[in-house]
Short mmCIF file of C-alpha atoms in Angstrom, two decimals:
data_model
loop_
_atom_site.label_atom_id
_atom_site.label_comp_id
_atom_site.label_asym_id
_atom_site.label_seq_id
_atom_site.Cartn_x
_atom_site.Cartn_y
_atom_site.Cartn_z
CA UNK W 1 -0.02 0.04 0.05
CA UNK W 2 1.31 3.43 -0.92
CA UNK W 3 1.02 6.13 1.71
CA UNK W 4 -0.90 9.13 0.71
CA UNK W 5 0.88 12.17 2.58
CA UNK W 6 -1.04 15.09 3.47
CA UNK W 7 -0.65 18.10 1.17
CA UNK W 8 0.12 21.64 2.77
CA UNK W 9 -3.42 22.62 2.84
CA UNK W 10 -4.53 19.29 4.37
CA UNK W 11 -1.51 19.08 7.01
CA UNK W 12 -2.30 22.73 8.01
CA UNK W 13 -6.14 21.99 8.58
CA UNK W 14 -5.34 18.66 10.47
CA UNK W 15 -2.52 20.21 12.64
CA UNK W 16 -4.47 23.24 13.19
CA UNK W 17 -7.43 21.31 14.42
CA UNK W 18 -5.37 19.07 16.67
CA UNK W 19 -3.37 21.94 18.27
CA UNK W 20 -6.71 24.21 18.73
CA UNK W 21 -8.51 21.50 20.48
CA UNK W 22 -5.49 20.66 22.74
CA UNK W 23 -4.81 24.25 23.50
CA UNK W 24 -8.55 25.41 24.10
CA UNK W 25 -9.39 22.18 26.19
CA UNK W 26 -6.04 22.69 28.31
CA UNK W 27 -7.06 26.44 28.93
CA UNK W 28 -10.77 25.94 29.82
CA UNK W 29 -9.85 22.70 31.84
CA UNK W 30 -7.27 24.66 33.82
CA UNK W 31 -10.09 27.45 34.55
CA UNK W 32 -12.42 24.79 35.82
CA UNK W 33 -9.81 23.29 38.15
CA UNK W 34 -8.17 26.69 39.32
CA UNK W 35 -11.66 28.11 40.02
CA UNK W 36 -13.91 25.30 40.88
CA UNK W 37 -12.02 22.13 41.79
CA UNK W 38 -13.56 20.45 38.60
CA UNK W 39 -11.85 18.43 36.03
CA UNK W 40 -12.84 18.76 32.48
CA UNK W 41 -14.52 15.17 32.87
CA UNK W 42 -16.55 16.30 36.04
CA UNK W 43 -17.80 19.29 34.15
CA UNK W 44 -18.98 17.45 30.99
CA UNK W 45 -20.68 14.75 33.13
CA UNK W 46 -22.62 17.58 35.16
CA UNK W 47 -23.70 19.14 32.01
CA UNK W 48 -25.09 16.11 30.45
CA UNK W 49 -26.88 15.13 33.61
CA UNK W 50 -27.99 18.58 34.40
CA UNK W 51 -29.71 18.92 30.89
CA UNK W 52 -31.36 15.44 31.16
CA UNK W 53 -35.18 15.32 32.27
CA UNK W 54 -35.31 15.31 35.82
CA UNK W 55 -31.49 15.55 36.18
CA UNK W 56 -31.27 11.81 35.66
CA UNK W 57 -29.94 9.97 32.76
CA UNK W 58 -29.32 6.37 32.27
CA UNK W 59 -25.64 5.54 32.47
CA UNK W 60 -25.53 3.72 29.01
CA UNK W 61 -26.95 7.10 27.55
CA UNK W 62 -24.48 9.33 29.42
CA UNK W 63 -21.64 7.07 27.99
CA UNK W 64 -22.85 7.34 24.61
CA UNK W 65 -23.35 11.14 24.65
CA UNK W 66 -19.96 11.69 26.10
CA UNK W 67 -18.18 9.05 23.63
CA UNK W 68 -16.76 7.15 26.62
CA UNK W 69 -16.22 3.55 27.09
CA UNK W 70 -18.05 1.91 29.95
CA UNK W 71 -15.26 1.51 32.26
CA UNK W 72 -14.21 5.18 31.87
CA UNK W 73 -17.58 6.28 32.75
CA UNK W 74 -17.87 3.92 35.57
CA UNK W 75 -14.63 5.23 37.27
CA UNK W 76 -15.55 8.89 36.59
CA UNK W 77 -19.24 8.31 38.03
CA UNK W 78 -17.41 6.64 41.12
CA UNK W 79 -15.05 9.55 41.73
CA UNK W 80 -17.88 12.20 41.36
CA UNK W 81 -20.20 10.21 43.69
CA UNK W 82 -17.60 9.95 46.37
CA UNK W 83 -17.41 13.71 46.15
CA UNK W 84 -21.07 13.99 46.49
CA UNK W 85 -21.92 15.71 43.08
CA UNK W 86 -23.74 12.67 41.62
CA UNK W 87 -25.29 9.37 42.84
CA UNK W 88 -26.24 6.17 41.18
CA UNK W 89 -29.81 4.59 41.46
CA UNK W 90 -31.37 1.53 39.75
CA UNK W 91 -32.97 2.34 36.63
CA UNK W 92 -36.92 2.48 36.92
CA UNK W 93 -37.51 0.77 33.71
CA UNK W 94 -34.56 -1.86 33.60
CA UNK W 95 -33.46 -3.24 36.83
CA UNK W 96 -30.16 -4.20 35.01
CA UNK W 97 -29.23 -0.66 34.55
CA UNK W 98 -28.07 2.28 36.47
CA UNK W 99 -29.34 5.87 36.14
CA UNK W 100 -26.83 8.98 37.06
CA UNK W 101 -28.64 11.68 39.28
CA UNK W 102 -27.34 15.01 39.94
CA UNK W 103 -27.24 15.73 43.60
CA UNK W 104 -27.85 19.30 45.17
CA UNK W 105 -23.98 19.67 45.46
CA UNK W 106 -23.71 18.80 41.66
CA UNK W 107 -26.46 21.32 40.88
CA UNK W 108 -24.51 23.84 42.88
CA UNK W 109 -21.32 23.03 41.11
CA UNK W 110 -22.61 23.32 37.60
CA UNK W 111 -24.50 26.61 38.41
CA UNK W 112 -21.42 28.10 39.82
CA UNK W 113 -18.91 26.87 36.99
CA UNK W 114 -20.97 27.11 33.87
CA UNK W 115 -21.02 30.99 33.67
CA UNK W 116 -17.32 31.22 33.69
CA UNK W 117 -16.68 28.23 31.69
CA UNK W 118 -19.20 29.78 28.91
CA UNK W 119 -17.46 33.15 29.20
CA UNK W 120 -14.09 31.44 28.50
CA UNK W 121 -15.72 29.57 25.51
CA UNK W 122 -17.01 32.71 24.16
CA UNK W 123 -13.69 34.82 24.71
CA UNK W 124 -11.38 32.15 23.24
CA UNK W 125 -13.43 30.62 20.67
CA UNK W 126 -17.00 31.89 19.57
CA UNK W 127 -16.28 35.62 19.72
CA UNK W 128 -13.24 35.12 17.62
CA UNK W 129 -15.17 33.50 14.74
CA UNK W 130 -17.62 34.97 12.15
CA UNK W 131 -21.22 33.47 11.89
CA UNK W 132 -20.01 32.00 8.52
CA UNK W 133 -16.86 30.55 10.08
CA UNK W 134 -19.17 29.05 12.94
CA UNK W 135 -21.45 27.66 10.25
CA UNK W 136 -18.70 26.15 8.24
CA UNK W 137 -17.09 24.53 11.56
CA UNK W 138 -20.37 23.22 12.55
CA UNK W 139 -20.70 21.82 9.18
CA UNK W 140 -17.34 20.04 9.29
CA UNK W 141 -17.99 18.59 12.73
CA UNK W 142 -21.40 16.97 11.59
CA UNK W 143 -19.69 15.51 8.48
CA UNK W 144 -16.67 13.93 10.12
CA UNK W 145 -18.76 12.69 13.26
CA UNK W 146 -21.64 11.32 10.88
CA UNK W 147 -18.94 9.39 8.99
CA UNK W 148 -17.43 8.02 12.13
CA UNK W 149 -20.97 7.06 13.30
CA UNK W 150 -21.74 5.56 9.91
CA UNK W 151 -18.55 3.60 9.84
CA UNK W 152 -18.83 2.66 13.52
CA UNK W 153 -15.32 4.27 14.22
CA UNK W 154 -16.64 6.70 16.95
CA UNK W 155 -15.50 6.31 20.47
CA UNK W 156 -18.70 5.15 21.73
CA UNK W 157 -19.53 2.76 18.79
#
């Protein structure tokens, strides 16, 4: 098989995406940790559970939404449960499964952290781009994730 190397345009786009993601993630994660003692993983779990009906979500669905393997989710939920921000409960509709519920401490954590986090997302990302750039980036993200989902290559696939 012959390797098809990336040309200059392709390499710039690919490397730029990787660096942008790494730098943005590191900056935003550092803010969450310094200001609120939350990891990025804590924050995304809190967001997903807080947006679920009744602030309760099936663990399987949470893992899919985050693109995480079951073991990663299980360890993360155990850490958060030990700190009191979430709790696990038997699923009402399937005794084999568990739901993840947001506790009062979890609600307080997401309500405190979200404004600063969103301000950081706006300052370091959204406000730097035009409406057209945001649309193109959204379209690119949809194209790639749809392909990965179709090919069963996504992290939760």
